[in-house]
Short mmCIF file of C-alpha atoms and ligand atoms in Angstrom, two decimals:
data_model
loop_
_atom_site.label_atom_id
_atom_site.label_comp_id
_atom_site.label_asym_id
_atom_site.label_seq_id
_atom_site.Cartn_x
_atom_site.Cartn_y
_atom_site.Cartn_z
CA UNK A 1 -14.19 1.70 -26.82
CA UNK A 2 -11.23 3.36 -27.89
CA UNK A 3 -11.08 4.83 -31.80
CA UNK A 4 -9.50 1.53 -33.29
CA UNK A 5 -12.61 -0.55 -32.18
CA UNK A 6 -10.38 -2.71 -30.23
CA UNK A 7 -11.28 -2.98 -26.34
CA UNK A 8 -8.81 -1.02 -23.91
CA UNK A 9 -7.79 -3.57 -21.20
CA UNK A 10 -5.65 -1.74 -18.02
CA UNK A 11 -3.53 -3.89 -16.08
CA UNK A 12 -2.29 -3.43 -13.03
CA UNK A 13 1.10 -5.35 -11.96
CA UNK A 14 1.75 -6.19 -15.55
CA UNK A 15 5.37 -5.94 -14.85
CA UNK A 16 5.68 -10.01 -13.84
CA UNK A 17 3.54 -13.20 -13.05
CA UNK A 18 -0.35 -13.03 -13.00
CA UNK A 19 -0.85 -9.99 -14.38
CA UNK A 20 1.92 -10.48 -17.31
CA UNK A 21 -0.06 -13.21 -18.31
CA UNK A 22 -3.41 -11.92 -18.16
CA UNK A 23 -2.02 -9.12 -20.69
CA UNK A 24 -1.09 -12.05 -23.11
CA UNK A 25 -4.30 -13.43 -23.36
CA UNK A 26 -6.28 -9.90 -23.67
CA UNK A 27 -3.80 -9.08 -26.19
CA UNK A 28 -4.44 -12.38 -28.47
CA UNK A 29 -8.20 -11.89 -27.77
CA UNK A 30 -7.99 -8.88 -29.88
CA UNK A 31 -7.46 -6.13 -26.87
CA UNK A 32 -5.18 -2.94 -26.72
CA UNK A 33 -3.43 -2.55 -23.48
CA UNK A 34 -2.23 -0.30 -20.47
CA UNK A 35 0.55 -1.72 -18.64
CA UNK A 36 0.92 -0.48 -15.05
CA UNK A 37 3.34 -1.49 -12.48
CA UNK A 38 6.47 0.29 -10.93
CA UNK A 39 9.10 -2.15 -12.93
CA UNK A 40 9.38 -0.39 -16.66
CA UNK A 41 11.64 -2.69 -18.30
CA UNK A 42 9.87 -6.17 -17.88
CA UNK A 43 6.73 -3.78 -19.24
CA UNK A 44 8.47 -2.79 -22.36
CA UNK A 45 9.71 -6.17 -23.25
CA UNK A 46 6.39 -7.12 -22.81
CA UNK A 47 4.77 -4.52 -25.02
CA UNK A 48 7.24 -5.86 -27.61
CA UNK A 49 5.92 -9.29 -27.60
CA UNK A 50 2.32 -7.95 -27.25
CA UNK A 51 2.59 -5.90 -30.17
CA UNK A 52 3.61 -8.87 -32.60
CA UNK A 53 0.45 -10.41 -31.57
CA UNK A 54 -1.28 -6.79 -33.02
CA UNK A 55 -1.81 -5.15 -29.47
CA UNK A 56 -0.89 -1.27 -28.82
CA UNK A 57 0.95 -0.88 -25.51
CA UNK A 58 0.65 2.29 -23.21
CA UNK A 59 3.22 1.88 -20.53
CA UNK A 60 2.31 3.88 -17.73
CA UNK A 61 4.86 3.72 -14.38
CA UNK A 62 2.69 3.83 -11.31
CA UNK A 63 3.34 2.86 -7.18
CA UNK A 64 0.20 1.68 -6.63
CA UNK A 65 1.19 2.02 -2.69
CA UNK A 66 1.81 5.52 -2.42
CA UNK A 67 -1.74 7.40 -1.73
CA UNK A 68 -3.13 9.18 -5.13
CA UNK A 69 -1.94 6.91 -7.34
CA UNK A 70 -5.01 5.39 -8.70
CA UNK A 71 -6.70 9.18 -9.50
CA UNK A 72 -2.99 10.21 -11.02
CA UNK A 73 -3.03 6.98 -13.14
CA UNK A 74 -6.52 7.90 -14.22
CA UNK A 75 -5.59 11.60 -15.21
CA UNK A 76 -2.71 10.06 -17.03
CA UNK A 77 -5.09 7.62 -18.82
CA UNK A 78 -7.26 11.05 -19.60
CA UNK A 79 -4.39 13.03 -20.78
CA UNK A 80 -3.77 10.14 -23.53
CA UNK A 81 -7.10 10.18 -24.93
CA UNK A 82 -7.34 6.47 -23.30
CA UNK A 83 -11.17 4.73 -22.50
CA UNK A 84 -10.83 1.42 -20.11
CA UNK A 85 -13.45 -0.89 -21.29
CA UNK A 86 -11.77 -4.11 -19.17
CA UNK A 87 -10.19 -3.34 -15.82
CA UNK A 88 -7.38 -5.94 -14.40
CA UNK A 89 -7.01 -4.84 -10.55
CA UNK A 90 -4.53 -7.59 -10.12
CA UNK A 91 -1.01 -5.88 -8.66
CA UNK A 92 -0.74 -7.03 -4.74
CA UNK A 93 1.52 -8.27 -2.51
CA UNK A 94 1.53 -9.83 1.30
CA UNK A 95 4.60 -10.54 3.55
CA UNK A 96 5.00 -14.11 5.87
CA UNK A 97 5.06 -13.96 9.44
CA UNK A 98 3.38 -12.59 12.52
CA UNK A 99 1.67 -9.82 12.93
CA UNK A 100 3.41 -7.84 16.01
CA UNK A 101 6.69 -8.45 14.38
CA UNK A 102 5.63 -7.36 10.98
CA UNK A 103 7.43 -3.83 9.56
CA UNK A 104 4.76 -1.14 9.83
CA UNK A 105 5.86 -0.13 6.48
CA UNK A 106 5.05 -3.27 4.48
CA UNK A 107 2.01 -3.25 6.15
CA UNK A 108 0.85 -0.24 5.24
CA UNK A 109 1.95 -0.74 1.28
CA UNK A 110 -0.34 -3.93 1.44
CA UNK A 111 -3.15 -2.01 2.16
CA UNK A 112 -2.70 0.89 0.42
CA UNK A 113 -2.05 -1.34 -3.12
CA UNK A 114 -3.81 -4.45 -2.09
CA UNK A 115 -7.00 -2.64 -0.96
CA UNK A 116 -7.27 1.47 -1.40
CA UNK A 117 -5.65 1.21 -4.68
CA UNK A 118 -7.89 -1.16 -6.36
CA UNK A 119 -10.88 0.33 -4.44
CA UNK A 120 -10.42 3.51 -6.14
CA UNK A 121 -9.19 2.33 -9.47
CA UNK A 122 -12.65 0.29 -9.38
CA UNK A 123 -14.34 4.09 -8.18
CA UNK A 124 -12.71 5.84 -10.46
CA UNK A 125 -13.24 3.76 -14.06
CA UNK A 126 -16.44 1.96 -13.53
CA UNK A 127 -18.63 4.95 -14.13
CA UNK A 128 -18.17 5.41 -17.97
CA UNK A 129 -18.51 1.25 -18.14
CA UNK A 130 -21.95 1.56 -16.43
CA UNK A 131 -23.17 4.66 -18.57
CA UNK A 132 -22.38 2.81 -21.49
CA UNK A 133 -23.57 -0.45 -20.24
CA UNK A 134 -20.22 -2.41 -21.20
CA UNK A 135 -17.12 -3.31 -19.52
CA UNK A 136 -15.35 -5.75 -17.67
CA UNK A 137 -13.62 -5.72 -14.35
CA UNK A 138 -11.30 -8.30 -12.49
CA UNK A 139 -10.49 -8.55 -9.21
CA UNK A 140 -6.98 -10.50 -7.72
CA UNK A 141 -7.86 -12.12 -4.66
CA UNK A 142 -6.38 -15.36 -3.70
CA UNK A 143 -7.75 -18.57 -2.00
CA UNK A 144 -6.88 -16.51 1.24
CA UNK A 145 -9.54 -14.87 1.01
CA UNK A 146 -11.79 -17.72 2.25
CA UNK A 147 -10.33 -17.97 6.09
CA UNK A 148 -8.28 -16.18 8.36
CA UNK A 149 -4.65 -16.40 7.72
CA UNK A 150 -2.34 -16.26 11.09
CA UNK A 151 1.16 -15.50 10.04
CA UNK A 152 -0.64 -13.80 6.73
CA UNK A 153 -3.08 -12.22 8.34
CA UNK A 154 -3.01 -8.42 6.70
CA UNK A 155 -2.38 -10.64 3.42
CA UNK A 156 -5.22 -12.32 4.20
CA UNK A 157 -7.74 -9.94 5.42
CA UNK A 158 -7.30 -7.72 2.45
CA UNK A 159 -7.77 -10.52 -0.06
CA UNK A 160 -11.13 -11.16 2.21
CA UNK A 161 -11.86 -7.40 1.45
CA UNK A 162 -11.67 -7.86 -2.00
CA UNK A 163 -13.46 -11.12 -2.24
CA UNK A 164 -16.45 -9.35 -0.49
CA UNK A 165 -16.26 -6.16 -2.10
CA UNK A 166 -15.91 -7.97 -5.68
CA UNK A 167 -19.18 -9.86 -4.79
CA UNK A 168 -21.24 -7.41 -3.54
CA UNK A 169 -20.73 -4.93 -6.60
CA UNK A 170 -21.31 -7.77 -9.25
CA UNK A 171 -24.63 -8.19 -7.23
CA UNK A 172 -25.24 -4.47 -7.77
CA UNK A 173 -24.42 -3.95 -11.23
CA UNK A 174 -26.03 -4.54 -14.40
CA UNK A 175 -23.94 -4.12 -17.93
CA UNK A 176 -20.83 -4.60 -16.79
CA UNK A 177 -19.00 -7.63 -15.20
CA UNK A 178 -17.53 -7.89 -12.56
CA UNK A 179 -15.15 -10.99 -11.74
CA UNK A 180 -13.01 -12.40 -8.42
CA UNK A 181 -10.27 -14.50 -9.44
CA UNK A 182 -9.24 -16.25 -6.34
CA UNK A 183 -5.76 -18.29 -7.29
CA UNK A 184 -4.36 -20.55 -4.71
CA UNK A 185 -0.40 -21.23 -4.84
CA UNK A 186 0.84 -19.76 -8.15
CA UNK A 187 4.71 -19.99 -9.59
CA UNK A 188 5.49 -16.16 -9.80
CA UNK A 189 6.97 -13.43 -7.50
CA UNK A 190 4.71 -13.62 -5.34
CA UNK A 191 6.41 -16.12 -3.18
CA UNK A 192 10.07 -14.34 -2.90
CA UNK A 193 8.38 -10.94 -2.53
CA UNK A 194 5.91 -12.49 0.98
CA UNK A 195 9.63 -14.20 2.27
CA UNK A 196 7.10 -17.09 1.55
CA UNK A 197 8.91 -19.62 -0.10
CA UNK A 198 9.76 -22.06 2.76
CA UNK A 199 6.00 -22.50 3.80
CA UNK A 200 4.31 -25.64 3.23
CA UNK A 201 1.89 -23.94 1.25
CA UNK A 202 4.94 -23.39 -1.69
CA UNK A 203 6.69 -26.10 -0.24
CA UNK A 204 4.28 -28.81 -2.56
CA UNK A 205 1.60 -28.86 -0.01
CA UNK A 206 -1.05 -28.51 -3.06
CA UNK A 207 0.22 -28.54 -6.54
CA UNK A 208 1.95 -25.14 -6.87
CA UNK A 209 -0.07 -23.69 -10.32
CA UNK A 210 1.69 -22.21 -13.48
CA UNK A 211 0.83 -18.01 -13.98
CA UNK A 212 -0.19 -19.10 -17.44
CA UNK A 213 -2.28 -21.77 -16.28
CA UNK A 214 -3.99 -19.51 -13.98
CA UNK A 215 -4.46 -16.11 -16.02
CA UNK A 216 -5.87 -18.75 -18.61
CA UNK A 217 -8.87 -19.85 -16.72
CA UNK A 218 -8.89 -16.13 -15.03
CA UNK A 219 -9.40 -15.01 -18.64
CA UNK A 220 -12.43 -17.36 -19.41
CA UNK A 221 -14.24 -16.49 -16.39
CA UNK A 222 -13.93 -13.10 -17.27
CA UNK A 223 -15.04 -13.07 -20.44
CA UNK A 224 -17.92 -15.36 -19.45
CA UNK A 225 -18.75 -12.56 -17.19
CA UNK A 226 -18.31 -15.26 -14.07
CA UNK A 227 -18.62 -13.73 -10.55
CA UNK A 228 -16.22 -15.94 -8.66
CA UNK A 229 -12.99 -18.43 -9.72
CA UNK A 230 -11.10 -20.54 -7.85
CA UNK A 231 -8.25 -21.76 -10.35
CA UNK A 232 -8.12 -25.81 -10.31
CA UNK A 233 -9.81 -28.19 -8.49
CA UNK A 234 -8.07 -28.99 -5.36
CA UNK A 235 -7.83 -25.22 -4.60
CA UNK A 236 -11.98 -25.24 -5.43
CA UNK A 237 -12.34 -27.90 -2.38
CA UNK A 238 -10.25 -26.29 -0.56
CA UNK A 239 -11.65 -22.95 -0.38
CA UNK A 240 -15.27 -24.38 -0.46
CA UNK A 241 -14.33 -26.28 2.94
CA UNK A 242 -12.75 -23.14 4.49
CA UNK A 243 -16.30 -21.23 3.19
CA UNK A 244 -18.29 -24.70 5.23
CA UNK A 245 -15.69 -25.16 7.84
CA UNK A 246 -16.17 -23.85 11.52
CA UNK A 247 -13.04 -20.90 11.55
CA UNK A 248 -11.27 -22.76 14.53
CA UNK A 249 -10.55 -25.40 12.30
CA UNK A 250 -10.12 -23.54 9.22
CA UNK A 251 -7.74 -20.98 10.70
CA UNK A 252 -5.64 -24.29 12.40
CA UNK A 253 -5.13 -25.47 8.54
CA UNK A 254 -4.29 -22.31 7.30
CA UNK A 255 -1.65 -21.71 9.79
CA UNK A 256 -0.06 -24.89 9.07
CA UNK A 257 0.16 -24.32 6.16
CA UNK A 258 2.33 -20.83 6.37
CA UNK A 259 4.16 -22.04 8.68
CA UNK A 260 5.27 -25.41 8.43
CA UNK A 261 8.37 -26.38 7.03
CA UNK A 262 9.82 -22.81 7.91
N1 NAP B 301 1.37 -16.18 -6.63
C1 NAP B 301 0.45 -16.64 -5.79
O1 NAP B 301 0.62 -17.70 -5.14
C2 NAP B 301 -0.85 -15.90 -5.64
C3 NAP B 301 -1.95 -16.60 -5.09
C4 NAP B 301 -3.16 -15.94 -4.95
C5 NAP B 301 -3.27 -14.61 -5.34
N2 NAP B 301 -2.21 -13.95 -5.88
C6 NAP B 301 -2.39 -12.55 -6.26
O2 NAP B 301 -2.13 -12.40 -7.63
C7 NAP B 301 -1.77 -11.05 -7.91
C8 NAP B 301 -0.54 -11.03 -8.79
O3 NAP B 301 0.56 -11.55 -8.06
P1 NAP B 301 1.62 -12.55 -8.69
O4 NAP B 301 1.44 -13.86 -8.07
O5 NAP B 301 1.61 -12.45 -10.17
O6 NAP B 301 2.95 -11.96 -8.05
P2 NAP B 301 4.13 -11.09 -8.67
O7 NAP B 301 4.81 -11.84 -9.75
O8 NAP B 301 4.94 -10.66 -7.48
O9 NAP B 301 3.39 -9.84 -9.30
C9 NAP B 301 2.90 -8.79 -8.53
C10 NAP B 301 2.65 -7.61 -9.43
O10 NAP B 301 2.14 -6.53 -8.61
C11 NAP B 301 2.89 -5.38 -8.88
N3 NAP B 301 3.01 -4.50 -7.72
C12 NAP B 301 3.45 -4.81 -6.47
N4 NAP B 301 3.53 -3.69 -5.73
C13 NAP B 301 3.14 -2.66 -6.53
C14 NAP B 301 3.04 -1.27 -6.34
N5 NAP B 301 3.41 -0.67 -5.19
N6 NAP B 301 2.60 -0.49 -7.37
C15 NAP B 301 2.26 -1.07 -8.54
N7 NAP B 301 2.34 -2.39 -8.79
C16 NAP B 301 2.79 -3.17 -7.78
C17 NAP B 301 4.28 -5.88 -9.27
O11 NAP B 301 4.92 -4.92 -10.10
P3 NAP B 301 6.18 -4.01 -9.68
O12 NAP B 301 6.98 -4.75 -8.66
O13 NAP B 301 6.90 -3.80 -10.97
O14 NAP B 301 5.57 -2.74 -9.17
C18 NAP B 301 3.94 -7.11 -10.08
O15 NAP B 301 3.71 -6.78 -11.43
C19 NAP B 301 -1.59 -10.38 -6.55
O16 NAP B 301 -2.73 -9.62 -6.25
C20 NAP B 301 -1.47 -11.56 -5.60
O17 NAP B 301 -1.90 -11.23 -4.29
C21 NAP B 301 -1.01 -14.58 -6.03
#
């Protein structure tokens, strides 16, 4: 806890979407924040709004993609005298198209923010949680994360990574939470950022779901200390007939649906 008795809540990729919205509700559930993302400016106007609902904002400006940045964001969370009780692993990103065409670069950066980053981030804060048996962490992963994604597929594979990895250490620890959120389509960024927009799958495919929306039922589960969520119902089927569906036929639907209509 930190000295004002309010929870500390980190957030990574506050800067926009998701993870702006996820801030909102910690904040009106009573938590101080620590806004991390690369963008500053969207952050600050955020901590503005944050604060009239009676949150203190620490902005901290960190590339989640470039390799150290989880241990230098913890040393600057050290520095301020700053305790994490709730953990947000939530910045990503993913790029459309295949594979062998793919810039090595943007690869790389999915990895290293999608996977390492939140890896160590997890590493590095969950050890005070479990000593004081209390805490909270969330983990992004997407309905991707249920099948493999052909013309996502490093996208996709790292959102199975976290899917697994967020499982398997709820099943191990005892105190402190740990919770997947697995969105399916969601109005942000996201879309733009992948050169996703013209697949079916944000092409009204499925019902394309508000950040609010989503961060709102991300929220409950968290605080209901819930080890999976899917947000809505159709992306619930969905992902429970990729989990029951043989992977030929899984991975056919999946790459329908990033490629059609492009
Ligand atoms: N939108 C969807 O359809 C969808 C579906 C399922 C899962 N998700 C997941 O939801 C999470 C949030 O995404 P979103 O939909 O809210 O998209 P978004 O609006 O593009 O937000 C992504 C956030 O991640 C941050 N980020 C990206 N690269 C970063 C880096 N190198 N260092 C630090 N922060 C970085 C961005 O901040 P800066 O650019 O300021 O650094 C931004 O705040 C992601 O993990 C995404 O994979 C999204």
């Amino acid at each position: 806890m930190t000295d004002n008795a309010r929870p500390l809540a980190l957030v990574t990729g506050a800067s926009s979407g998701i993870g702006a919205n996820l801030a909102r509700e910690l904040a009106r559930d009573g938590h101080d924040l620590v806004l991390a993302a690369r963008r500053v400016e969207p952050m600050r106007i955020l901590a503005e709004e944050l604060k009239a609902a009676g949150a203190r904002c620490t902005i901290v400006a960190a590339d989640l993609s470039k390799s150290g940045a989880a241990a230098a964001l913890v040393r600057e969370l050290e520095t301020q005298g700053l305790s994490v009780d709730v953990l947000i692993n939530n910045a990503g990103l993913g790029i459309n198209g295949r594979f062998d065409t793919s810039d090595p670069l943007r690869v790389a950066e999915i990895l290293q923010v999608n996977v390492v980053a939140l890896t160590e981030l997890t590493r590095l804060l969950l050890p005070s949680m479990v000593k004081r048996r209390k805490g909270k962490v969330m983990l992004v992963a997407s309905t991707a994360a249920f099948q493999p994604g052909p013309q996502m597929a490093v996208y996709c594979a790292s959102k199975t990574y976290v899917l697994s990895f967020g499982e398997a250490i709820a099943y191990e620890l005892r105190g402190v939470s740990v919770t997947t959120l697995c969105p399916g389509a969601t109005d942000t960024e996201f879309a733009d950022v992948a050169e996703a927009g013209s697949s079916a799958l944000f092409k009204g495919l499925l019902p394309v779901m508000d950040a609010k929306e989503v961060a709102r039922i991300g929220y409950q589960g968290l605080k209901a200390g819930r080890g999976v969520v899917i947000t809505g119902l159709l992306n619930k089927v969905m992902a429970t007939s990729s989990r029951l569906s043989p992977t030929p036929v899984s991975i056919r639907i999946a790459n329908w649906m990033m490629s059609a209509g492009k």
